[in-house]
Amino acid sequence: GRPHHPLVVEAGAVAVPGGDAARQDALNGASIDVLEDLRGQCPPMGLETLKIDDFQLHASTMRRYGLGAHRGRLNIQAGLYDDDLYDGAWCAGRNDPLQWLEVDARRLTKFTGVITQGRSSLWSSDWVTSYKVLVSNDSHTWVTLKNGSQDLIFIGNKEKEIPVLNMFPVAVVARYIRVNPRSWFNRGSICMRVEILGCPIRNEITTTDNLDFKHHSYKEMRHLMKVVNEKCPNITRIYNIGKSHSGQKLYAIEISDNPGEHERGEPEFRYTAGSHGNEVLGRELLLLLMQFMCQEYLSGSPRIRHLVHETRIHLLPSVNPDGYDKALEVGSELSGWSLGRWSQDGVDIHHNFPDLNSILWEAETKKWIPRKMLNHHVPIPEWYQSKNSTVAAETRALVSWMEKIPFVLGGNLQGGELVVTFPYDRTRSQGVSREQTPTPDDHVFRWLAFSYASTHRLMTDARRRVCHTEDFAKEDGTINGASWHTAAGSMNDFSYLHTNCFELSMYVGCDKFPHERELAEEWENNRESLLVFMEQVHRGIKGIVWDMQGRGIANAIIQVEGIGHDIRTAADGDYWRLLNPGEYSITVRAEGYSASSKVCEVGYDIGATRCDFTVSRTNLSRIKEIMERYNKQPIRQPLRLPVRQLQARRPGPRHRRVRTS
């Protein structure tokens, strides 16, 4: 019958009340690492990352279900309207000092602080300006955190979006924690989004990979890439594709068995991350991936060795290092939803590409294809290339990189959700914000998206709760970009319409900027997906287009019957065409050569089907070549003679000759 009081941990010491044998046993069973952890600060428990599930969140009252305790998670985003089922905070059913939001840690936990936000809403202004914190071990007897003999009153928010961190003057160990609002915005209501800082009193092993699980500054990122290069010099090369607005180089690492050289028949693959500087999980995943591939290659992993020997892989971990620096300066949990998202000059890099969709769709409407315009390699408008256009330095570097290397498949890692999106990202119908807008390669894109989502540990798990408002698990963790939210000028659409590369976006975690201690678990969530998606570059057909002398033909057009999107051969005449299993009629066309067709079959096993072509010159192109060789021009105009000369040559009417006797 004696109540369980929470354990108070003073700074630099571990205090255990002598009368509680159960808690003493719990601490006696803890490792030295855990006891050391008790003296430091703790990471977020996982309200934002969904590590804390809905059943661990409780509240005194709620205004309605869409504003229940399960919505009181840091950085959770609301739907468009205030009466949505998925709203942007926990909101109490009454405005009085008796309300509370409770988290059940389900085990003894060291609590060290609270982060709060107001309600995410386009229409309402609700936030808590001060609050108390209470802890308990049985959810019946509660102890308020005190400053001496007085209850501690923590200062809350001054507006609804910027997170506010309050660290406890002393840490407490308990199972339950409550936040009790004491005052709120005078023209609003009691509404909160919360994260709790806490360490469970036990060790948690989340991965066996010996990797550098930490957030890396720009300097640390460069150093880590150099370490990987020095450890695996025969299969890696570091280069940069350009500079950011503030002059920081955009570093990439190439992983292949012959770095620096495009090998005929070997497809090029890319991962990019960090176009939104505050979405840092993708950046760290690519840094972990390059370490992992180096280690596994050296240890003789057949899977990694095959991937490296058969693929030229490019990893660009930080597209927007300027934005990342802004988010890093504030730190995990306190950067909010958007700080550092844009480039230094305020541009959303991921949506800063030219809108080629409109150009293609207008040409299709006017029936210009293929007579006046092709259905692929849509040219960039002149206005976009001018110095006065609003194009970020980072975007220009990406465009140049994408044009220079014949990429076949790419993925850009984003954050804040758990879903894979595929083109098109813009709706075709004007004035429509959401609409299925498939590409001619929709079946291929759906497979590529599913290959990542289905091998992720959480994306397709129907039991997981939604990150914010959309239940993507019902759609197998994938969605057409335009049916989620339309966006002109996306990297995905540009890549598909201007180059040969099929590009998708992977939203790899609910939390854009997870705490360092979450990185090992996030790596486990994404590791297999990152590898499986890379392997898809070897699905479909590949080959070389030769002339009769055995030379590769560049810019030959590869057409697949029934699919209204063509690709072109690279400089050496080689090509790769992503396709799902089946039989396809393939036609090759090249200027000055006769067209050639054949049927190619794609199997279910990974490994592209070889489908080469040898084409001959047309008679007209041969004549032109011969005449150019001897500095003669072909006669373009018919020979014209004077009128009198023509009349003299013109035969008169034929008369039958009459014989006379």
XYZ file of C-alpha atoms in Angstrom:
661
model
C 0.000 0.000 0.000
C 2.975 2.408 0.287
C 3.083 4.763 -2.769
C 6.029 4.534 -5.160
C 7.840 7.862 -5.303
C 9.883 8.839 -8.340
C 13.642 8.601 -8.149
C 15.383 11.991 -8.152
C 18.757 12.130 -9.919
C 20.868 15.144 -8.996
C 23.309 16.492 -11.537
C 26.458 14.326 -11.486
C 25.067 11.691 -9.114
C 22.671 8.751 -9.016
C 20.368 8.903 -6.000
C 18.215 5.945 -4.977
C 15.669 6.287 -2.176
C 16.538 3.593 0.337
C 12.989 2.326 0.923
C 12.187 1.194 -2.622
C 13.685 -2.266 -3.151
C 12.103 -2.704 -6.578
C 13.748 0.408 -7.953
C 17.035 -0.507 -6.232
C 16.944 -3.914 -7.960
C 16.243 -2.212 -11.288
C 19.292 -0.005 -10.914
C 21.450 -2.865 -9.617
C 20.601 -4.739 -12.827
C 21.591 -1.787 -15.000
C 24.944 -1.825 -16.759
C 27.748 0.655 -16.186
C 26.763 2.300 -19.503
C 23.279 2.978 -18.198
C 24.556 4.442 -14.932
C 26.861 6.690 -16.915
C 23.866 7.684 -19.026
C 21.956 8.708 -15.891
C 24.495 11.457 -15.275
C 24.078 12.979 -18.746
C 21.186 14.326 -20.770
C 18.717 12.110 -22.579
C 17.464 11.996 -26.172
C 13.815 12.353 -27.213
C 11.722 9.361 -26.203
C 10.061 9.228 -29.601
C 6.709 11.013 -29.650
C 7.719 12.562 -32.967
C 9.293 9.418 -34.405
C 6.299 7.267 -33.278
C 8.513 5.131 -31.053
C 5.947 6.082 -28.417
C 2.686 4.583 -29.683
C -0.809 6.017 -29.343
C -1.667 3.750 -26.407
C 1.099 5.376 -24.344
C -0.488 8.822 -24.628
C -3.359 9.914 -22.390
C -5.064 13.185 -21.538
C -7.467 14.618 -18.978
C -9.969 15.635 -21.686
C -10.008 16.302 -25.409
C -12.028 18.651 -27.567
C -12.732 15.886 -30.106
C -11.018 12.767 -31.432
C -8.951 14.607 -34.053
C -7.457 16.656 -31.193
C -6.901 13.717 -28.846
C -3.768 12.838 -26.880
C -2.415 10.779 -29.795
C -2.071 14.034 -31.788
C 0.043 15.780 -29.140
C 3.336 14.926 -30.856
C 6.103 17.411 -31.625
C 6.004 18.699 -35.230
C 2.884 16.732 -36.143
C 1.151 18.424 -39.078
C -2.569 19.129 -39.364
C -4.866 18.535 -42.298
C -6.129 21.438 -44.363
C -9.240 22.036 -42.286
C -9.675 22.393 -38.532
C -12.307 19.647 -38.324
C -10.053 17.008 -39.903
C -9.804 13.575 -38.321
C -6.051 14.209 -38.229
C -5.537 17.560 -36.528
C -2.414 19.328 -35.358
C -2.171 18.960 -31.545
C -3.771 17.689 -28.365
C -6.418 20.206 -27.315
C -8.134 19.943 -23.930
C -11.915 19.776 -23.756
C -11.926 22.637 -21.207
C -9.682 25.608 -20.556
C -8.742 25.320 -16.887
C -5.590 24.472 -14.828
C -6.764 20.890 -14.225
C -5.883 19.637 -17.724
C -2.909 17.400 -18.500
C -1.182 15.366 -21.206
C 0.428 12.122 -20.004
C 3.099 9.805 -21.399
C 3.486 6.223 -20.153
C 7.113 5.163 -20.739
C 6.171 1.543 -19.817
C 9.428 1.178 -17.853
C 11.521 3.136 -15.412
C 12.899 6.084 -17.328
C 15.165 8.989 -16.526
C 13.321 12.179 -17.561
C 15.455 15.266 -18.192
C 13.325 17.755 -20.125
C 10.269 18.703 -22.195
C 9.906 20.361 -25.621
C 6.613 22.051 -26.487
C 4.893 23.618 -29.492
C 1.461 25.085 -30.106
C -1.185 23.740 -32.444
C -0.454 23.243 -36.157
C -3.324 25.035 -37.878
C -3.913 27.436 -40.751
C -6.934 28.921 -38.996
C -6.450 28.767 -35.210
C -3.905 30.268 -32.799
C -3.556 28.006 -29.769
C -0.574 27.472 -27.491
C 0.353 27.004 -23.850
C 2.413 29.790 -22.247
C 3.351 28.035 -18.974
C 3.047 24.585 -17.412
C 4.012 22.291 -14.550
C 5.507 18.791 -14.819
C 4.418 15.838 -12.647
C 5.831 12.292 -12.464
C 4.581 8.996 -11.058
C 5.379 5.303 -10.871
C 1.794 4.021 -10.641
C -0.278 6.772 -12.381
C -2.194 7.382 -9.114
C 0.259 9.206 -6.847
C 1.881 12.174 -8.567
C 4.842 14.336 -7.545
C 5.255 17.840 -8.981
C 8.750 18.964 -9.929
C 9.835 21.648 -7.478
C 12.335 24.432 -7.088
C 13.037 24.128 -3.386
C 9.615 24.142 -1.732
C 7.827 25.819 -4.665
C 6.262 24.067 -7.651
C 8.304 24.672 -10.784
C 6.505 26.718 -13.442
C 8.079 26.265 -16.869
C 7.785 29.017 -19.478
C 6.050 27.690 -22.591
C 5.517 29.040 -26.090
C 5.098 32.555 -27.466
C 3.681 31.376 -30.797
C 2.561 28.052 -32.236
C 5.453 26.772 -34.395
C 8.840 27.411 -32.774
C 9.705 24.590 -30.327
C 10.675 25.596 -26.774
C 12.964 23.351 -24.694
C 12.887 23.277 -20.885
C 15.510 21.161 -19.114
C 14.770 19.999 -15.586
C 17.120 21.376 -12.902
C 17.397 17.779 -11.637
C 16.559 14.596 -13.511
C 13.811 12.286 -12.251
C 13.332 8.550 -12.742
C 9.745 7.336 -13.010
C 7.406 5.515 -15.383
C 4.796 8.207 -16.049
C 5.150 11.914 -16.802
C 2.470 14.614 -17.136
C 2.528 18.123 -18.548
C -0.016 20.330 -16.758
C -0.797 23.635 -18.595
C -1.154 26.618 -16.258
C -1.671 29.452 -18.756
C -2.329 29.788 -22.472
C -2.692 32.361 -25.247
C -5.537 34.651 -24.210
C -7.310 34.429 -27.572
C -6.790 30.690 -27.897
C -7.189 27.391 -26.077
C -5.100 24.739 -24.313
C -3.385 22.949 -27.203
C 0.072 21.358 -27.221
C 2.521 19.320 -29.230
C 5.156 17.717 -27.013
C 8.367 15.719 -26.937
C 9.789 14.220 -23.729
C 13.526 13.777 -23.194
C 14.123 10.471 -21.430
C 16.462 7.483 -21.117
C 15.060 3.998 -20.411
C 16.871 2.257 -17.559
C 18.211 -0.571 -19.726
C 20.476 -1.061 -22.692
C 18.950 -1.291 -26.169
C 20.978 -2.888 -28.950
C 19.564 -1.795 -32.297
C 22.268 -2.734 -34.817
C 25.375 -4.876 -35.160
C 26.958 -2.669 -37.837
C 30.080 -0.861 -36.651
C 29.331 2.538 -38.174
C 29.608 6.183 -37.126
C 26.113 6.889 -35.765
C 26.189 10.646 -35.208
C 25.218 13.905 -36.887
C 28.065 15.251 -38.998
C 28.836 18.903 -39.559
C 30.059 19.903 -43.024
C 33.692 19.524 -41.929
C 32.984 16.171 -40.270
C 31.137 14.978 -43.370
C 34.134 15.764 -45.585
C 36.443 13.991 -43.133
C 34.258 10.877 -43.008
C 34.123 10.688 -46.826
C 37.915 10.991 -46.900
C 38.246 8.175 -44.358
C 36.032 5.919 -46.517
C 38.086 6.817 -49.597
C 41.369 6.035 -47.818
C 40.004 2.754 -46.503
C 38.690 1.673 -49.929
C 40.843 3.594 -52.462
C 40.361 1.058 -55.261
C 36.579 1.372 -55.365
C 35.892 4.978 -54.308
C 36.466 8.483 -55.645
C 35.468 11.823 -54.086
C 34.492 14.700 -56.360
C 32.252 17.767 -56.223
C 29.488 18.789 -58.608
C 29.594 22.527 -57.826
C 29.107 24.927 -54.934
C 26.267 26.100 -52.716
C 25.120 29.743 -52.537
C 27.611 30.402 -49.714
C 30.458 28.640 -51.518
C 30.456 25.220 -49.838
C 31.367 22.434 -52.257
C 28.729 19.808 -53.001
C 30.714 16.615 -52.454
C 29.793 13.240 -53.916
C 31.474 9.859 -53.633
C 31.577 7.323 -56.447
C 31.672 3.612 -55.630
C 32.619 1.260 -58.469
C 35.353 -1.165 -59.472
C 36.812 1.448 -61.835
C 36.099 4.835 -60.241
C 36.316 7.838 -62.522
C 35.512 5.919 -65.712
C 32.167 5.202 -67.337
C 32.367 1.590 -68.448
C 30.331 0.588 -71.470
C 27.425 -1.592 -70.377
C 27.633 -0.594 -66.699
C 24.616 1.423 -65.477
C 24.957 4.616 -63.442
C 22.961 4.959 -60.212
C 22.619 7.896 -57.824
C 21.295 8.692 -54.357
C 20.986 12.314 -53.274
C 19.887 13.743 -49.940
C 19.421 17.026 -48.146
C 17.830 19.193 -50.850
C 15.770 20.380 -47.891
C 18.565 21.165 -45.444
C 16.513 20.403 -42.318
C 15.643 16.868 -43.476
C 18.884 15.419 -42.211
C 18.109 11.714 -41.849
C 18.777 11.068 -45.543
C 22.156 12.790 -45.275
C 23.227 10.520 -42.416
C 21.823 7.409 -44.127
C 24.029 8.036 -47.177
C 27.077 8.586 -44.967
C 26.267 5.300 -43.243
C 25.696 3.581 -46.601
C 29.122 4.523 -47.962
C 30.783 3.244 -44.752
C 28.755 0.035 -44.876
C 29.536 -0.698 -48.539
C 33.258 -0.133 -47.995
C 33.329 -2.440 -44.965
C 31.243 -5.149 -46.630
C 33.325 -5.018 -49.808
C 36.534 -5.487 -47.830
C 35.000 -8.362 -45.859
C 34.114 -10.138 -49.131
C 30.317 -9.826 -49.124
C 29.169 -11.410 -52.430
C 26.141 -9.123 -52.641
C 28.090 -5.885 -52.200
C 30.958 -7.013 -54.411
C 28.551 -7.859 -57.233
C 26.806 -4.507 -56.848
C 30.103 -2.599 -56.928
C 31.513 -4.566 -59.878
C 28.364 -4.243 -61.991
C 27.206 -0.701 -61.121
C 28.656 2.794 -60.973
C 27.143 4.241 -57.779
C 27.132 7.942 -56.863
C 26.170 9.195 -53.387
C 25.595 12.935 -52.857
C 24.774 13.276 -49.131
C 24.207 17.037 -48.832
C 22.603 18.983 -51.689
C 21.848 21.951 -49.393
C 24.700 22.271 -46.862
C 23.790 25.927 -46.147
C 20.310 24.949 -44.984
C 21.705 22.051 -42.977
C 24.022 24.408 -41.095
C 21.010 26.495 -40.003
C 19.150 23.454 -38.700
C 22.252 22.015 -37.023
C 22.950 25.276 -35.208
C 19.598 25.027 -33.409
C 19.829 21.248 -33.089
C 17.612 18.205 -33.213
C 14.021 18.768 -32.012
C 14.373 22.577 -31.875
C 14.647 23.369 -35.596
C 10.911 22.948 -35.990
C 9.335 21.962 -39.277
C 10.981 24.351 -41.719
C 14.163 26.043 -40.405
C 16.904 25.233 -42.927
C 14.525 23.831 -45.552
C 15.463 26.409 -48.192
C 18.794 27.378 -49.733
C 20.712 30.384 -48.453
C 18.898 32.581 -50.998
C 15.464 31.222 -50.060
C 14.885 28.647 -52.810
C 13.229 25.237 -52.403
C 15.844 23.274 -54.347
C 13.757 20.122 -54.895
C 11.074 22.147 -56.710
C 13.416 24.601 -58.454
C 13.760 22.714 -61.752
C 12.188 23.865 -65.032
C 8.549 22.903 -65.563
C 8.930 20.573 -68.543
C 5.555 18.909 -67.926
C 3.662 21.902 -69.316
C 5.881 22.015 -72.414
C 5.350 18.312 -73.144
C 1.614 18.355 -72.458
C 1.081 21.411 -74.670
C 2.971 19.695 -77.491
C 0.827 16.586 -77.063
C -2.360 18.667 -77.157
C -1.211 20.354 -80.383
C -0.187 16.970 -81.833
C 3.417 18.115 -82.310
C 4.865 14.769 -81.202
C 6.921 13.363 -82.832
C 6.855 15.724 -85.849
C 7.974 18.940 -84.110
C 9.020 17.637 -80.711
C 10.097 14.343 -79.156
C 8.457 12.648 -76.167
C 11.733 12.633 -74.223
C 14.768 14.843 -73.586
C 12.460 17.835 -73.454
C 14.705 20.903 -73.850
C 15.191 23.416 -71.027
C 13.580 26.789 -71.831
C 15.965 29.660 -72.573
C 14.521 31.861 -69.812
C 15.487 29.249 -67.208
C 19.117 29.301 -68.293
C 19.447 33.089 -68.094
C 21.390 34.639 -65.218
C 18.344 36.610 -64.082
C 16.143 33.563 -63.491
C 15.429 32.483 -59.900
C 17.510 29.333 -59.976
C 19.629 28.320 -56.997
C 23.330 27.632 -57.468
C 22.694 24.153 -56.064
C 19.983 23.476 -58.669
C 22.231 24.556 -61.542
C 24.932 22.202 -60.229
C 22.438 19.324 -60.085
C 21.199 19.981 -63.634
C 24.753 19.998 -64.987
C 25.563 16.783 -63.101
C 22.409 15.044 -64.344
C 23.184 16.018 -67.958
C 26.835 14.978 -67.760
C 26.408 11.440 -66.408
C 23.992 8.969 -68.091
C 22.142 8.013 -64.919
C 19.577 5.236 -65.225
C 17.949 5.256 -61.784
C 18.005 7.645 -58.850
C 16.489 8.200 -55.448
C 16.385 11.423 -53.452
C 15.986 10.951 -49.700
C 13.503 13.277 -47.986
C 12.097 13.402 -44.444
C 8.967 14.019 -42.412
C 6.942 11.041 -43.729
C 7.129 7.321 -44.441
C 6.303 6.888 -48.134
C 7.907 6.619 -51.578
C 6.591 8.978 -54.270
C 6.978 8.656 -58.029
C 6.255 10.918 -61.044
C 4.481 12.805 -62.170
C 4.575 15.276 -59.286
C 2.408 17.833 -61.093
C -1.279 17.426 -61.907
C -2.153 17.683 -65.581
C -5.537 19.329 -64.951
C -5.132 23.001 -64.173
C -6.430 24.232 -60.827
C -6.517 20.711 -59.335
C -4.359 20.206 -56.247
C -4.522 16.400 -56.152
C -4.966 14.076 -59.101
C -3.480 10.785 -60.293
C -1.084 11.862 -63.041
C 0.807 8.811 -64.285
C 3.774 8.767 -66.633
C 3.861 6.398 -69.631
C 6.106 4.236 -67.402
C 3.664 4.132 -64.500
C 3.919 0.348 -64.008
C 7.707 0.531 -63.818
C 7.612 3.432 -61.357
C 5.106 1.613 -59.148
C 7.371 -1.420 -58.993
C 10.429 0.697 -58.202
C 8.566 2.499 -55.400
C 7.283 -0.783 -53.971
C 10.768 -2.319 -54.047
C 11.877 0.295 -51.495
C 8.718 0.530 -49.415
C 8.148 -3.213 -49.077
C 11.662 -3.841 -47.747
C 11.537 -0.936 -45.277
C 10.800 -2.124 -41.746
C 7.848 0.252 -41.230
C 6.487 1.700 -44.485
C 4.063 -1.096 -45.314
C 3.279 -2.114 -41.725
C -0.494 -1.713 -41.433
C -0.209 -1.661 -37.629
C 1.896 1.492 -37.494
C 0.199 4.826 -36.877
C 0.330 7.578 -39.471
C 3.086 10.190 -39.249
C 0.725 13.139 -39.677
C -2.520 12.896 -41.667
C -2.053 10.322 -44.449
C -2.217 6.545 -44.007
C 0.215 5.518 -46.738
C 0.517 1.975 -45.419
C -2.897 1.291 -46.999
C -1.322 2.099 -50.388
C 1.665 -0.222 -49.837
C 3.761 2.726 -48.691
C 3.814 4.370 -52.130
C 1.912 7.148 -53.901
C 1.900 9.049 -57.174
C 3.374 12.460 -56.334
C 0.601 14.497 -57.979
C -2.103 12.608 -56.088
C -0.446 13.619 -52.797
C 0.325 17.275 -53.446
C 0.992 18.838 -56.834
C 4.315 20.592 -57.392
C 5.693 22.054 -60.614
C 9.379 21.832 -61.400
C 10.236 18.832 -59.237
C 13.540 16.985 -59.500
C 11.689 13.727 -60.245
C 9.733 15.073 -63.226
C 12.734 16.934 -64.624
C 14.928 13.845 -64.443
C 12.357 11.723 -66.290
C 11.537 14.272 -68.992
C 15.004 15.734 -69.658
C 17.338 12.765 -69.109
C 17.170 8.962 -69.243
C 16.976 8.677 -65.448
C 13.944 7.415 -63.514
C 13.919 9.370 -60.229
C 11.829 8.730 -57.087
C 11.574 10.370 -53.650
C 11.961 8.314 -50.489
C 10.525 9.890 -47.339
C 12.558 7.837 -44.903
C 11.203 8.848 -41.471
C 8.477 10.783 -39.669
C 11.120 12.855 -37.876
C 13.085 15.155 -40.186
C 15.908 15.648 -37.695
C 16.038 12.604 -35.372
C 18.282 12.585 -32.347
C 21.665 10.891 -32.726
C 20.518 7.988 -30.595
C 17.777 7.236 -33.120
C 20.193 6.911 -36.059
C 21.104 3.258 -35.466
C 17.453 2.243 -35.473
C 16.711 4.386 -38.540
C 19.643 2.710 -40.299
C 18.136 -0.679 -39.553
C 14.783 0.554 -40.882
C 16.279 1.686 -44.206
C 19.394 -0.430 -44.838
C 17.808 -3.250 -46.836
C 15.627 -0.808 -48.785
C 18.655 1.256 -49.828
C 20.373 -1.852 -51.199
C 17.315 -3.392 -52.868
C 16.465 -0.156 -54.674
C 20.022 0.106 -56.023
C 19.744 -3.414 -57.388
C 16.693 -2.415 -59.460
C 18.994 -0.525 -61.860
C 19.671 -3.976 -63.323
C 16.022 -4.635 -64.218
C 14.843 -4.359 -67.841
C 16.952 -4.422 -71.005
C 20.405 -3.134 -71.856
C 22.636 -3.196 -74.879
C 24.733 -1.346 -77.420
C 23.693 0.164 -80.735
C 26.484 -0.487 -83.287
C 27.094 0.666 -86.821
C 28.336 -1.773 -89.499
C 31.960 -0.933 -88.622
C 31.482 -1.900 -84.955
C 31.345 1.626 -83.572
C 28.845 2.635 -80.921
C 26.240 5.184 -81.991
C 25.488 7.997 -79.550
C 22.002 9.527 -79.176
C 20.223 6.668 -80.908
C 16.564 6.586 -79.830
C 15.269 3.438 -78.100
C 11.503 3.028 -78.524
C 9.355 0.494 -76.682
C 6.095 -0.309 -78.431
C 3.120 0.741 -76.316
C 5.104 3.086 -74.043
C 5.100 6.731 -75.094
C 8.466 7.633 -73.619
C 11.755 6.941 -75.336
C 15.350 7.011 -74.134
C 18.680 7.579 -75.882
C 22.022 5.833 -76.034
C 25.008 7.258 -74.179
C 28.212 8.551 -75.799
C 29.570 5.015 -76.346
C 26.323 3.735 -77.856
C 25.257 1.804 -74.757
C 21.793 2.076 -73.204
C 19.695 0.801 -70.304
C 15.893 0.721 -70.391
C 14.059 -0.056 -67.126
C 11.128 -2.412 -67.770
C 9.006 -4.870 -65.822
C 9.017 -8.575 -66.770
C 7.443 -9.341 -70.152
C 8.028 -9.338 -73.926
C 8.640 -6.013 -75.659
C 9.005 -4.922 -79.263
C 12.004 -2.588 -79.341
C 12.843 -0.234 -82.233
C 16.090 1.705 -82.620
C 16.287 4.883 -84.676
C 19.351 7.018 -85.322
C 19.866 9.916 -87.684
C 21.349 8.683 -90.954
C 20.652 5.016 -90.186
C 17.866 2.633 -91.069
C 15.518 1.710 -88.231
C 15.883 -1.716 -86.670
C 13.401 -3.692 -84.538
C 13.413 -6.880 -82.494
C 11.535 -8.538 -79.618
C 13.318 -8.577 -76.250
C 12.148 -10.524 -73.205
C 12.599 -9.352 -69.607
C 12.676 -12.058 -66.935
C 11.752 -11.960 -63.257
C 15.278 -12.387 -61.928
C 17.503 -9.371 -61.327
C 19.789 -8.881 -64.301
C 18.938 -6.866 -67.405
C 18.364 -8.758 -70.662
C 21.016 -8.065 -73.305
C 19.458 -6.588 -76.451
C 22.040 -5.244 -78.953
C 21.363 -3.677 -82.336
C 23.466 -3.244 -85.469
C 22.134 -0.658 -87.896
C 23.208 0.321 -91.424
C 23.453 3.723 -93.045
C 20.645 4.890 -95.312
C 21.435 5.492 -98.992
C 20.849 9.230 -98.601
C 23.277 9.492 -95.681
C 25.896 7.578 -97.683
C 25.569 9.973 -100.628
C 25.891 12.976 -98.316
C 28.948 11.457 -96.663
C 30.669 10.806 -99.995
C 29.973 14.295 -101.321
C 31.118 15.933 -98.083
C 34.288 13.869 -98.203
C 35.124 15.323 -101.643
C 33.965 18.832 -100.738
C 31.005 18.611 -103.085
C 27.462 19.571 -102.210
C 24.496 17.598 -103.451
C 22.353 19.315 -106.077
C 19.445 20.772 -104.186
C 17.635 22.548 -107.143
C 16.530 20.975 -110.444
C 18.429 22.078 -113.575
C 16.666 25.021 -115.217
C 17.057 25.768 -118.963
C 15.942 28.858 -120.909
C 12.373 28.717 -122.151
C 13.346 28.804 -125.860
C 15.801 25.969 -125.357
C 13.137 23.933 -123.581
C 10.687 24.577 -126.427
C 13.309 23.595 -129.016
C 13.893 20.337 -127.175
C 10.238 19.658 -126.604
C 9.021 17.064 -129.129
C 6.077 18.146 -131.318
C 2.923 16.112 -131.913
C 3.513 12.849 -133.644
C 1.885 12.482 -137.089
C 1.322 9.219 -138.830
C 3.438 9.093 -141.969
C 1.275 8.428 -145.078
C 2.818 6.294 -147.719
C 2.312 7.453 -151.311
C 2.528 5.238 -154.205
